[in-house]
Backbone as JSON Lines, residues from 0, in Angstrom:
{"i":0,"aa":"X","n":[0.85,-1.18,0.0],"ca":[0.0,0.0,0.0],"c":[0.89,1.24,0.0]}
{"i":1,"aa":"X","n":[0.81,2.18,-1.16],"ca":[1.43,3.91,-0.91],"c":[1.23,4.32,0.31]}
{"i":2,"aa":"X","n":[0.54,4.14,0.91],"ca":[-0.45,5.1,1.6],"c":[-0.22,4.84,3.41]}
{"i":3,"aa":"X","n":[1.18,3.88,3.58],"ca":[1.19,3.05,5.17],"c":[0.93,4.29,6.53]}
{"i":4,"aa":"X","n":[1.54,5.16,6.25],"ca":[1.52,6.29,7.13],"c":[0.39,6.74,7.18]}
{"i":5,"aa":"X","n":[-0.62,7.11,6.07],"ca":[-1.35,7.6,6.31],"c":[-2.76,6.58,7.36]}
{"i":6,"aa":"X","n":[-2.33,5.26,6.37],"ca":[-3.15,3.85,7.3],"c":[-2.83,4.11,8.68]}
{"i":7,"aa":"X","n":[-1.84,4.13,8.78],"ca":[-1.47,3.89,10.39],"c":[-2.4,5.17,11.32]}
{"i":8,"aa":"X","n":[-1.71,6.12,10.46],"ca":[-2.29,7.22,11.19],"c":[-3.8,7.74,10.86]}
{"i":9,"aa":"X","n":[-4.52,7.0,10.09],"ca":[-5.97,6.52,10.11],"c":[-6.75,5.54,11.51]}
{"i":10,"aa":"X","n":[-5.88,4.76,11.32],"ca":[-6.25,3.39,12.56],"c":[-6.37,4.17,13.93]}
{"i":11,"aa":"X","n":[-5.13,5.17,14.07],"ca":[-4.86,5.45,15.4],"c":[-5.92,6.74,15.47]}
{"i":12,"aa":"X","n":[-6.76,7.84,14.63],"ca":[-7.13,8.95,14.94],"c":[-8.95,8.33,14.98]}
{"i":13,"aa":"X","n":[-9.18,7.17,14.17],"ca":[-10.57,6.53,13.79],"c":[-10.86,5.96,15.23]}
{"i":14,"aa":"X","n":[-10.4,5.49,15.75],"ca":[-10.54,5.44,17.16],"c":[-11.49,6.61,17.67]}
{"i":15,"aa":"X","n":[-10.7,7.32,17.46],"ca":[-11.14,8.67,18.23],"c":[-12.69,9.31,17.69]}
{"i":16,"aa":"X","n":[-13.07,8.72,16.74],"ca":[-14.28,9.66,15.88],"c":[-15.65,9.06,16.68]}
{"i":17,"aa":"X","n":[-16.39,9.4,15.77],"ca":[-17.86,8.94,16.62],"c":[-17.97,7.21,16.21]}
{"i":18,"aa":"X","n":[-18.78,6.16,16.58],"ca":[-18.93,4.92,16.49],"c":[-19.62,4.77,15.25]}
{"i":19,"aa":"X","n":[-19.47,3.6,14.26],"ca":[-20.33,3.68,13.55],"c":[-20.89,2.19,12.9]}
{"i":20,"aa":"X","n":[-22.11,1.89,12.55],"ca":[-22.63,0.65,12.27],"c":[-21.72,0.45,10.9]}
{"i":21,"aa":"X","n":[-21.37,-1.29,10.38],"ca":[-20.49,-1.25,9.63],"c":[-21.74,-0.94,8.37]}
{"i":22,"aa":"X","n":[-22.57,-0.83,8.28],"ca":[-23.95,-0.03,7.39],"c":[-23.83,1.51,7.22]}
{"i":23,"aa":"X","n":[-23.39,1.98,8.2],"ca":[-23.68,3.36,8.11],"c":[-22.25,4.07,6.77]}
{"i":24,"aa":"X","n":[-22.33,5.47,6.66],"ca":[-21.22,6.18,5.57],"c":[-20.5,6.55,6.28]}
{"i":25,"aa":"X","n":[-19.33,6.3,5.93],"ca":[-17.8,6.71,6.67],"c":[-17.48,8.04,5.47]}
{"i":26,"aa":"X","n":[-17.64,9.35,6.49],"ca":[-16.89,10.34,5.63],"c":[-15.23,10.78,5.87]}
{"i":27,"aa":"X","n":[-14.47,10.76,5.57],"ca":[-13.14,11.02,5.81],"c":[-12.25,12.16,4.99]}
{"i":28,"aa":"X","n":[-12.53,13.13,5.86],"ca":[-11.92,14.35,5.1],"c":[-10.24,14.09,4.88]}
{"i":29,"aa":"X","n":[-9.86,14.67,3.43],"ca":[-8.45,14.53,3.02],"c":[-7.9,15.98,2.01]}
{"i":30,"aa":"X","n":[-7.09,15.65,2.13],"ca":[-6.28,16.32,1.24],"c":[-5.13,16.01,-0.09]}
{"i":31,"aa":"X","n":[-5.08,16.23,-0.82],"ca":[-4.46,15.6,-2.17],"c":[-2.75,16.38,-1.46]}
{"i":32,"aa":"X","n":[-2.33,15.26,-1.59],"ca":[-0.77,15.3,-1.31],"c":[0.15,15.56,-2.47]}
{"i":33,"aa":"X","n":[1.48,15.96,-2.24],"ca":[2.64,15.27,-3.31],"c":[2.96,14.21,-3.97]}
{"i":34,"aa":"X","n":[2.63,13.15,-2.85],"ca":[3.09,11.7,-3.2],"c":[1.69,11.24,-4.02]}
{"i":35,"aa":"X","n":[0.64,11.69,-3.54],"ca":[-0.88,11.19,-4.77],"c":[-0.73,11.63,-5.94]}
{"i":36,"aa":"X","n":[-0.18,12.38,-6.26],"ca":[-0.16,13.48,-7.6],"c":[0.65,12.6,-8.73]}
{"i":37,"aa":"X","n":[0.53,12.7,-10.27],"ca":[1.4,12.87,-10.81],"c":[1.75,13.58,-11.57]}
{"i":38,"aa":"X","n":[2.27,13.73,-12.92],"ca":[3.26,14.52,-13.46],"c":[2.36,15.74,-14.08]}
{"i":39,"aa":"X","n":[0.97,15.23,-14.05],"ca":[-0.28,16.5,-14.41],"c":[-1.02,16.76,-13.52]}
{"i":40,"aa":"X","n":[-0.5,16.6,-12.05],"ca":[-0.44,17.74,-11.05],"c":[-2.04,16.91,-10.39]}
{"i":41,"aa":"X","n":[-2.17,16.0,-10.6],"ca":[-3.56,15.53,-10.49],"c":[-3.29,14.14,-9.63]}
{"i":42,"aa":"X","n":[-4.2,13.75,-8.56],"ca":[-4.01,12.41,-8.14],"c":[-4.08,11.46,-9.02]}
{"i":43,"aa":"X","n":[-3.26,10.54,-9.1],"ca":[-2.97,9.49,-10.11],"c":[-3.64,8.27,-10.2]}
{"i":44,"aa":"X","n":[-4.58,7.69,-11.32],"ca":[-5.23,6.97,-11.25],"c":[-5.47,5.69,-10.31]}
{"i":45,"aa":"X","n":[-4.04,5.1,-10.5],"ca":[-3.76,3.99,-9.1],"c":[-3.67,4.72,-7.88]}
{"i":46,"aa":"X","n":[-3.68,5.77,-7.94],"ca":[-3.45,6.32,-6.45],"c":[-4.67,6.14,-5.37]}
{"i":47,"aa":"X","n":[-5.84,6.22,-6.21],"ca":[-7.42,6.31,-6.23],"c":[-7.38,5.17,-4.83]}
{"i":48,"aa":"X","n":[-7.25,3.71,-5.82],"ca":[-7.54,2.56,-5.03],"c":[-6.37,2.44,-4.06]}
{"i":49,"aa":"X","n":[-5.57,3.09,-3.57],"ca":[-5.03,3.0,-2.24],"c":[-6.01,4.1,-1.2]}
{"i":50,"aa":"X","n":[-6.16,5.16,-1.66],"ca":[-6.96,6.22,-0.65],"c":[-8.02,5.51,-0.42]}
{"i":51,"aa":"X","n":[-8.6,4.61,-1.64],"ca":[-10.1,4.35,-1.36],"c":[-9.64,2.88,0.02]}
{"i":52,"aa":"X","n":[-8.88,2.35,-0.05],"ca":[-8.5,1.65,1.03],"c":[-8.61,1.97,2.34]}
{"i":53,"aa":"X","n":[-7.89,3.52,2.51],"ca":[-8.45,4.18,3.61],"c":[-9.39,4.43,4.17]}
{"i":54,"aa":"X","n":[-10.23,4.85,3.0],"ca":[-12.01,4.95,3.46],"c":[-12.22,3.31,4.22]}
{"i":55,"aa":"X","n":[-11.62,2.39,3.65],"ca":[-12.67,0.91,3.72],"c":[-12.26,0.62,5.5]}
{"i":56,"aa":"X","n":[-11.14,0.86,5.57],"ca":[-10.22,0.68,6.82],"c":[-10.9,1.85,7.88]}
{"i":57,"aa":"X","n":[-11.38,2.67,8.14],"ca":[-12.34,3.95,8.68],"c":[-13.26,3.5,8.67]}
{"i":58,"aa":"X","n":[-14.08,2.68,7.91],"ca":[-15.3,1.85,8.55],"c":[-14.72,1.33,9.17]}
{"i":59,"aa":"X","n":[-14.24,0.12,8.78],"ca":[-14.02,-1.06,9.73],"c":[-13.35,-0.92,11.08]}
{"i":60,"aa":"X","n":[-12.59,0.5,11.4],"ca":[-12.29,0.62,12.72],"c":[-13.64,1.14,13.62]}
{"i":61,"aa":"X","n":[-14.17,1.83,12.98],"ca":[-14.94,2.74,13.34],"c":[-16.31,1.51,13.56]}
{"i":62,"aa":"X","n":[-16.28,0.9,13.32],"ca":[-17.33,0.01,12.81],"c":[-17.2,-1.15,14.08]}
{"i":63,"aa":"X","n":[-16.15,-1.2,14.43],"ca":[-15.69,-2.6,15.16],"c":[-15.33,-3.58,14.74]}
{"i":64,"aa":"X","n":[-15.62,-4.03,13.33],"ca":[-14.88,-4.75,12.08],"c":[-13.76,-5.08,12.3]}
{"i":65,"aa":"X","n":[-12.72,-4.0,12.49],"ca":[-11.21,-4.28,12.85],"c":[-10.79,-5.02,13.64]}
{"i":66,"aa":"X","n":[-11.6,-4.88,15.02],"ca":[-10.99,-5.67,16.06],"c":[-11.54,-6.92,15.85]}
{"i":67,"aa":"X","n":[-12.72,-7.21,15.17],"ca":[-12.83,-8.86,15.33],"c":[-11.84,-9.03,14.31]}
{"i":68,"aa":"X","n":[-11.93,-8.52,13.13],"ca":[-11.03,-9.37,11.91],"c":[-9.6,-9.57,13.1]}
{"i":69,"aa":"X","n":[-9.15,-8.73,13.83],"ca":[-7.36,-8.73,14.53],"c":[-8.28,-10.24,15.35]}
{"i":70,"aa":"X","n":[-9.05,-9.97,16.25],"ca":[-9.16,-11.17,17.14],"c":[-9.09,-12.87,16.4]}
{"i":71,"aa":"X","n":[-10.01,-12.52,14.83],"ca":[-10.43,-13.5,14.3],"c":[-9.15,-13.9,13.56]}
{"i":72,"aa":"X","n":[-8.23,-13.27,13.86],"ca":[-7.16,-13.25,12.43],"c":[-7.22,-13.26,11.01]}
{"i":73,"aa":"X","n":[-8.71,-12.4,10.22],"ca":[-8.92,-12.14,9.47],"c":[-8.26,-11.36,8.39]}
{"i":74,"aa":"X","n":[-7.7,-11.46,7.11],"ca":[-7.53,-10.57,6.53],"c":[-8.19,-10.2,5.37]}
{"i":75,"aa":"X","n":[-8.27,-8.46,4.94],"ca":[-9.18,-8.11,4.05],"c":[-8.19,-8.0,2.94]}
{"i":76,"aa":"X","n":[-9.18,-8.43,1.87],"ca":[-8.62,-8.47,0.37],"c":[-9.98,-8.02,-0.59]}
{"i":77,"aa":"X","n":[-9.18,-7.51,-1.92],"ca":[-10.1,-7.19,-3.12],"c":[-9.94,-8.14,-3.81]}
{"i":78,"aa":"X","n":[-11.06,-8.15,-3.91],"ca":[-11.09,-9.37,-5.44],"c":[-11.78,-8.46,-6.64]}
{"i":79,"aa":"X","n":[-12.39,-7.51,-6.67],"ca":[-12.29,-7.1,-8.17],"c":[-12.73,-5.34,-7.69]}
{"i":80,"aa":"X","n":[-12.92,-4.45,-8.55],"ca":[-12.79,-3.09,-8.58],"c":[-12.72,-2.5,-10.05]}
{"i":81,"aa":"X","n":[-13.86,-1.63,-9.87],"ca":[-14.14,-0.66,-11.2],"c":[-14.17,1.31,-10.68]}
{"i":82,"aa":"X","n":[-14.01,1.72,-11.9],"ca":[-13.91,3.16,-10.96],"c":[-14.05,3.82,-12.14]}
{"i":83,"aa":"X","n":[-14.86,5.27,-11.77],"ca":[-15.21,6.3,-12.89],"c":[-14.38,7.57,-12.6]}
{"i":84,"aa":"X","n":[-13.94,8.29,-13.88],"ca":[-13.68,9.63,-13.18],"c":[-14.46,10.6,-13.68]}
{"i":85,"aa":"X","n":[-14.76,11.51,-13.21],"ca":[-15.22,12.91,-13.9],"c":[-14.87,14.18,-13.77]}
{"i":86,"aa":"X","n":[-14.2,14.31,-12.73],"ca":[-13.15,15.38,-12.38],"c":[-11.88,15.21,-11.62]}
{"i":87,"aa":"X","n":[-10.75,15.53,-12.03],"ca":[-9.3,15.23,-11.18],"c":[-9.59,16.34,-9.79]}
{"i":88,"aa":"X","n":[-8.97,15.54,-8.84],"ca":[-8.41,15.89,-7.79],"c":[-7.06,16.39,-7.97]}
{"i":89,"aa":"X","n":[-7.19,17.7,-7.75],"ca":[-5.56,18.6,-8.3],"c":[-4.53,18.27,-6.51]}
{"i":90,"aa":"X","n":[-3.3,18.81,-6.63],"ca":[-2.53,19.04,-5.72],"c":[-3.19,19.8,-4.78]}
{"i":91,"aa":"X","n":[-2.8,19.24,-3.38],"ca":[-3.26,20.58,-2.12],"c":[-5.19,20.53,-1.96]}
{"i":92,"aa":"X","n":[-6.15,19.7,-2.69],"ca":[-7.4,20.57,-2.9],"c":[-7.52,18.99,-2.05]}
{"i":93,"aa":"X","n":[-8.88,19.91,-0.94],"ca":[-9.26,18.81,-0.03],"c":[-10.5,18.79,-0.46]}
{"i":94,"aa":"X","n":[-10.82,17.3,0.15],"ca":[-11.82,16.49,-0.67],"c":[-12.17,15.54,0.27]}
{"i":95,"aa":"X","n":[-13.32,15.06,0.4],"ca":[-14.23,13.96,1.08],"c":[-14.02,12.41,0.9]}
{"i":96,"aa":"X","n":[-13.86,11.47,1.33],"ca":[-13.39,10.25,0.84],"c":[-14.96,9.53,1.34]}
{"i":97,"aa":"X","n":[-16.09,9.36,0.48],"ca":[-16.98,8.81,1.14],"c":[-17.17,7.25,0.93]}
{"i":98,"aa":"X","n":[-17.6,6.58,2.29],"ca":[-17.34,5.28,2.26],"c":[-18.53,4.49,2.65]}
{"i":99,"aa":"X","n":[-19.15,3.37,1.72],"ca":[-20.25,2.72,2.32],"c":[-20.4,1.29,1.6]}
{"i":100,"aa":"X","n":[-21.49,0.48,2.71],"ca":[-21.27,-0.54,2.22],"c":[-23.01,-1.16,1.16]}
{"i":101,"aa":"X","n":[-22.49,-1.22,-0.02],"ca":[-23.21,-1.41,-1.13],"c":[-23.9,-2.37,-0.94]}
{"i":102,"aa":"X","n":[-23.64,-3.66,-0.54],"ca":[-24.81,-4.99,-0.46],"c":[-23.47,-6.15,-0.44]}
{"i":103,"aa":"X","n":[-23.98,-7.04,-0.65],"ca":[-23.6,-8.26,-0.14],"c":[-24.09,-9.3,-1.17]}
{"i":104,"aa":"X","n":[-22.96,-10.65,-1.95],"ca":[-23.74,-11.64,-2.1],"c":[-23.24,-13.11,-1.94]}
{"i":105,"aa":"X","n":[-23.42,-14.13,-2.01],"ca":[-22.81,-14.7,-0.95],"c":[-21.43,-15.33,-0.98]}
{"i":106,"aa":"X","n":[-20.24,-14.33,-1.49],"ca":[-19.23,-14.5,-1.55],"c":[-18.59,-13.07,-1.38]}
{"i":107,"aa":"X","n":[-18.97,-11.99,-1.6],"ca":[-18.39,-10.83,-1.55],"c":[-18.85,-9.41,-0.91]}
{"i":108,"aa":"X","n":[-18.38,-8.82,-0.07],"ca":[-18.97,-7.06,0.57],"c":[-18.94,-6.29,-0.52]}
{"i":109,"aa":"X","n":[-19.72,-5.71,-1.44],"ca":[-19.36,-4.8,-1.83],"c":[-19.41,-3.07,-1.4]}
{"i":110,"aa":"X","n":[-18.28,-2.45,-1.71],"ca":[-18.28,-0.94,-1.51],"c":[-18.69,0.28,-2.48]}
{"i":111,"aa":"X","n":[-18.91,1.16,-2.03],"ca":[-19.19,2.02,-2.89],"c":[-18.8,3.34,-2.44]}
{"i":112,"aa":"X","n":[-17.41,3.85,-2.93],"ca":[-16.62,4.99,-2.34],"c":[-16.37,5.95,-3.32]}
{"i":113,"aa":"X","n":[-16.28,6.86,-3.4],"ca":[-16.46,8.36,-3.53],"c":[-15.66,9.29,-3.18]}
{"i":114,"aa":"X","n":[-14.79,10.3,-3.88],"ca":[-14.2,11.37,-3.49],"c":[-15.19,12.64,-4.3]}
{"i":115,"aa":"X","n":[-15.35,13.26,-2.92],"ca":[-16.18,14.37,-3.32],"c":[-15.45,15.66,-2.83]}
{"i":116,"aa":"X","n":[-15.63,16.71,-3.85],"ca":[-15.06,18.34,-3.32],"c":[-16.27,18.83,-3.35]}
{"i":117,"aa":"X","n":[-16.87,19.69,-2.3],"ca":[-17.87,21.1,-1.98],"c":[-19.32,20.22,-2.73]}
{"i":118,"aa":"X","n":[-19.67,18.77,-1.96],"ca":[-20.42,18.24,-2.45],"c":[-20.95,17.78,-3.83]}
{"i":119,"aa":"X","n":[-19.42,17.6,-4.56],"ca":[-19.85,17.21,-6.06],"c":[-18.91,15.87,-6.25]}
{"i":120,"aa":"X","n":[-19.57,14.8,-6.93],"ca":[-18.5,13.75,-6.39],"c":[-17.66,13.67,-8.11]}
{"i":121,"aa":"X","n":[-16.3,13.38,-8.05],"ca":[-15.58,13.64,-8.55],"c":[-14.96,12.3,-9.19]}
{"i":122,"aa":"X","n":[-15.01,11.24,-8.37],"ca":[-14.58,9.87,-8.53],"c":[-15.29,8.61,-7.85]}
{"i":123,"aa":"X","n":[-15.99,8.03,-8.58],"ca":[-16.62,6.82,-7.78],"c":[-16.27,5.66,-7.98]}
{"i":124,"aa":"X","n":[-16.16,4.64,-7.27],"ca":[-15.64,3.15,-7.29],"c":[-16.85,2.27,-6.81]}
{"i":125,"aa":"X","n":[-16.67,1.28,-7.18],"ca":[-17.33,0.09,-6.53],"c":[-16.43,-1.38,-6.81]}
{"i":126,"aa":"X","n":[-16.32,-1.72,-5.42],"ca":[-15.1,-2.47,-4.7],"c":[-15.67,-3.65,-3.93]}
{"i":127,"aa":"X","n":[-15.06,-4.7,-4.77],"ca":[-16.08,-6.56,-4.31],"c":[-14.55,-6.73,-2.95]}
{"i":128,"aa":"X","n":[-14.54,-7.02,-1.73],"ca":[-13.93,-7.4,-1.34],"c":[-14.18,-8.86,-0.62]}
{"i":129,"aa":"X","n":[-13.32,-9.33,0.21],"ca":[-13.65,-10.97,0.9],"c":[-12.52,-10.73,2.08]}
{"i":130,"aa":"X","n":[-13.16,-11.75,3.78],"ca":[-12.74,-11.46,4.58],"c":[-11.86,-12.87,3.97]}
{"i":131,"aa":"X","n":[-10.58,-12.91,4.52],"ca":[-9.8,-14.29,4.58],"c":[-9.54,-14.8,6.13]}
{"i":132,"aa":"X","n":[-9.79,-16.25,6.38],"ca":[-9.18,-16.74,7.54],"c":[-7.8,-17.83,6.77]}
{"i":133,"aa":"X","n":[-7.19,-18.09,7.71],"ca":[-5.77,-19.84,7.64],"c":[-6.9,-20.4,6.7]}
{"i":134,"aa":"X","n":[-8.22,-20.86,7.21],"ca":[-8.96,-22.11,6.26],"c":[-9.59,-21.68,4.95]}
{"i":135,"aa":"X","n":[-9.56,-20.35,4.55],"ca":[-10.01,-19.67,3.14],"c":[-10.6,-18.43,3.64]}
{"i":136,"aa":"X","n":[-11.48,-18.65,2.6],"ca":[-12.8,-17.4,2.55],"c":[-13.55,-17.77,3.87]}
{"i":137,"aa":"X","n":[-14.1,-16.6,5.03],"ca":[-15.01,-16.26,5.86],"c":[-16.11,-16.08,5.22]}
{"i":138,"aa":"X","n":[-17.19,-16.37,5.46],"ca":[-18.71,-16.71,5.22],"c":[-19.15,-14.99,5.46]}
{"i":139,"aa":"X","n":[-20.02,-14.08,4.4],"ca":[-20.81,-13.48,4.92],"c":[-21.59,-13.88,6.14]}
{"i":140,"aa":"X","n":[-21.74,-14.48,6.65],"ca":[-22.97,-14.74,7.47],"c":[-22.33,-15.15,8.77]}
{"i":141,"aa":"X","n":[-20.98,-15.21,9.05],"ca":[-20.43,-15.1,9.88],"c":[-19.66,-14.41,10.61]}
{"i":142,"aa":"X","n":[-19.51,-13.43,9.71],"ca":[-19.05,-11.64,9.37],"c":[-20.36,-11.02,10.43]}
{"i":143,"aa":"X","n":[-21.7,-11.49,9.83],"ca":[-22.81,-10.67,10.22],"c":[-22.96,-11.09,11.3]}
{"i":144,"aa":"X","n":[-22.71,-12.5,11.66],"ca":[-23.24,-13.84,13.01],"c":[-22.52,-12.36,14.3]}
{"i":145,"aa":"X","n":[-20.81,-12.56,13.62],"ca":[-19.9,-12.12,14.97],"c":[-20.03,-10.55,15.22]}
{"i":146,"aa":"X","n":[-20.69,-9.76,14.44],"ca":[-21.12,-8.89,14.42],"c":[-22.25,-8.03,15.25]}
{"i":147,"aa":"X","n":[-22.96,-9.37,15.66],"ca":[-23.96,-9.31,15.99],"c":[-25.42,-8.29,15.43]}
{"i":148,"aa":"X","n":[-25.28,-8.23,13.59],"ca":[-26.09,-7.15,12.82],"c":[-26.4,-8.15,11.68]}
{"i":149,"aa":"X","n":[-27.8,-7.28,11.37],"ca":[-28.72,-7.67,9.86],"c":[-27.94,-7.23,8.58]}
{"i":150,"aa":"X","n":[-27.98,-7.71,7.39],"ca":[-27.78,-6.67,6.15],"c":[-29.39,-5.83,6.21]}
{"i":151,"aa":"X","n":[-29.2,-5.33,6.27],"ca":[-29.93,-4.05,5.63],"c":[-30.94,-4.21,4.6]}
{"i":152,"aa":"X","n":[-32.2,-4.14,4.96],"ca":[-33.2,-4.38,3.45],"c":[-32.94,-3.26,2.25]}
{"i":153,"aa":"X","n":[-32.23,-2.41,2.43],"ca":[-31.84,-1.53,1.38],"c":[-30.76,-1.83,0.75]}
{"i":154,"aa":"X","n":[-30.28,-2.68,1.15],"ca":[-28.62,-2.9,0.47],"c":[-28.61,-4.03,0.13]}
{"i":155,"aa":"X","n":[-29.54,-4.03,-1.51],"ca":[-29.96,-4.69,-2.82],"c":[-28.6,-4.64,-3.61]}
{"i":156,"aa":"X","n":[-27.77,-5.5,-3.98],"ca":[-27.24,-5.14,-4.83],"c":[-28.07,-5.2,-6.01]}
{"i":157,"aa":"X","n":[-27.34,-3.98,-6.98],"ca":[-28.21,-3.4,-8.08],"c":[-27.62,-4.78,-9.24]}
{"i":158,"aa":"X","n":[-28.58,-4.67,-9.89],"ca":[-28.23,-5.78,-10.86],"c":[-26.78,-5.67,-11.67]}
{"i":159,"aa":"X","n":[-26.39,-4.25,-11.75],"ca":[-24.91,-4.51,-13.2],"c":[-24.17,-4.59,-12.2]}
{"i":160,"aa":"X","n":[-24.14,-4.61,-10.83],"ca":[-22.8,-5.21,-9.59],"c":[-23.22,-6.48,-10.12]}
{"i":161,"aa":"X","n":[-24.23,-7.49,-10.28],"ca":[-23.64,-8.79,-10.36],"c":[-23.32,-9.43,-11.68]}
{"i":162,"aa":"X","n":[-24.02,-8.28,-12.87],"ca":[-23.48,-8.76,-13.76],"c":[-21.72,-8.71,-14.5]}
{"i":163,"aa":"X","n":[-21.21,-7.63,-13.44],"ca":[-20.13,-6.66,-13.76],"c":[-19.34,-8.14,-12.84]}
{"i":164,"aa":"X","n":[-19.33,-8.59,-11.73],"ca":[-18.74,-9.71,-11.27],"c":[-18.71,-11.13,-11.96]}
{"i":165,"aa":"X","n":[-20.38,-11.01,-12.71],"ca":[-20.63,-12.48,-13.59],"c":[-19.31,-12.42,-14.53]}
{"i":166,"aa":"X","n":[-19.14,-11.18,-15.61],"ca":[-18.93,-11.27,-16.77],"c":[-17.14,-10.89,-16.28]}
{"i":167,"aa":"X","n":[-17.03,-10.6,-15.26],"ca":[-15.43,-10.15,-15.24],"c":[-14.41,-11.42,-14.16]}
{"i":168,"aa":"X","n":[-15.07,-12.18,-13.7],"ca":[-14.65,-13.14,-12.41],"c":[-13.51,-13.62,-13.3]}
{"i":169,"aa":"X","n":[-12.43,-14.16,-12.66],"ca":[-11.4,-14.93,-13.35],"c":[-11.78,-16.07,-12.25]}
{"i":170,"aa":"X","n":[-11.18,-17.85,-12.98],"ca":[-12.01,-18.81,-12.18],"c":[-11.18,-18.91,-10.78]}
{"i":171,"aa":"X","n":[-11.88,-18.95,-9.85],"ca":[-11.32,-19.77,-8.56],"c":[-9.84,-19.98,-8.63]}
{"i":172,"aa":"X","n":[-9.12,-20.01,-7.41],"ca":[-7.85,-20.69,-7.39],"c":[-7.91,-22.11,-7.58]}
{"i":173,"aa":"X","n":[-8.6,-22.58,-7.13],"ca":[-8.48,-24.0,-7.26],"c":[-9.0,-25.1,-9.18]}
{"i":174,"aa":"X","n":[-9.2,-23.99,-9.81],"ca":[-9.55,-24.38,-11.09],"c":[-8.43,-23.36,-11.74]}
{"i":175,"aa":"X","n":[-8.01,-23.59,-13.09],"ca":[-6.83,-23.78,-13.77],"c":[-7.22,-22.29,-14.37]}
{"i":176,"aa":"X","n":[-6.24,-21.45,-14.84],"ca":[-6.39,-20.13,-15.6],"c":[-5.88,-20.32,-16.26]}
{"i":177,"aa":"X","n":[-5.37,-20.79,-17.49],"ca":[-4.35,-20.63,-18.56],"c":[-4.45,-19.64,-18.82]}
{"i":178,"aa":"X","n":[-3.07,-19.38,-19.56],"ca":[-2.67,-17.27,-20.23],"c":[-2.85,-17.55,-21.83]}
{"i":179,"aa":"X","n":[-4.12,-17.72,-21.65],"ca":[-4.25,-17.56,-23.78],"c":[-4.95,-16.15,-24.21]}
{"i":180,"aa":"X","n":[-4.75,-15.42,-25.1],"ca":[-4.93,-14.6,-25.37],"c":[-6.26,-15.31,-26.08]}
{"i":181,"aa":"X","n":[-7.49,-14.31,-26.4],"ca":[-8.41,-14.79,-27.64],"c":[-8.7,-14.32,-28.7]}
C-alpha cells in the first residue's frame, strides 16, 4: 500500500471519531498530497484505489470490524474493482473520501466509495472485497453472526454489480487459468 503512514495514522485517529454501524457512511476528510499526484499535477489513477483503502479501513475501525477481523485473524482483500472519473483531484485541494457498504452476495462485501469536493462527487468506485481466515474465505454470514447485525433491506445489490462480477470473475484458485490470449 502507498499510503502506510497515512493507514497507520488513520487506525490510530478513527478510534477517536464517533462509532459507527459497519452499514452506516464513513466520511473522511483529506487532502491531495505530493506523493498522490502525478506529473499532471492531479491524483494518479492507481493512487485512487489505495486512498479508497483508507475509506474501507475507517469503517471497519470505526465500525468494530477491525478488532474482530485482529481477534479473528482475518484478513481483508479485493477481489475485483471498477472506478469512474469525472473530475481530477488537483494538488493541495481537499476532498471527502466517502465510504459505504453497497450490499452483499454470498461470496463478496461490496463498496461504494467516492471522493467528493464542496459536495460534487468527482470519482466513484465500486469495490467486491472478501474477509480471509488460515482455512479460506469467511462466510458473509459469519461476518454478520460475529457482528452481531442484519444486512440491511436496502442494500440490494443493483443488478450490473452482479453482472459486472458475472462477466469479469477470473475462475477460482483452485480451477486452472491458462494465459491464452483470444
Amino acid at each position: 500500500m502507498h499510503a502506510i503512514f497515512r493507514l497507520l495514522l488513520l487506525i490510530a485517529t478513527a478510534r477517536k471519531r464517533p462509532k459507527l454501524s459497519m452499514f452506516d457512511l464513513s466520511s473522511v476528510p483529506m487532502r491531495a498530497l505530493l506523493t498522490d499526484i502525478d506529473i499532471a499535477g492531479h491524483i494518479n489513477n492507481g493512487m485512487y484505489f489505495s486512498l479508497f483503502d483508507l475509506g474501507r479501513f475507517d469503517l471497519m475501525v470505526r465500525s468494530g470490524t477491525w478488532d474482530l477481523m485482529k481477534k479473528n485473524k482475518w484478513t481483508p482483500v479485493v477481489q475485483a474493482e471498477t472506478i469512474t472519473f469525472r473530475k481530477s483531484v488537483v494538488f493541495n485541494q481537499k476532498f471527502t473520501q466517502e465510504t459505504r457498504i453497497l450490499g452483499m452476495d454470498d461470496k463478496c462485501i461490496y463498496f461504494e466509495q467516492r471522493m467528493v469536493v464542496n459536495g460534487e462527487i468527482y470519482v466513484q468506485a465500486t469495490i467486491a472485497t472478501r474477509l480471509l481466515s488460515k482455512e479460506g474465505p469467511v462466510a458473509n454470514e459469519e461476518i454478520l453472526r460475529q457482528l452481531a447485525v442484519e444486512l440491511p433491506n436496502d442494500r440490494v445489490l443493483p443488478d450490473w454489480v452482479q453482472r459486472w462480477r458475472d462477466e469479469t470473475a477470473l475462475p477460482g484458485t483452485r480451477r486452472p487459468a491458462p494465459h491464452l490470449w483470444r
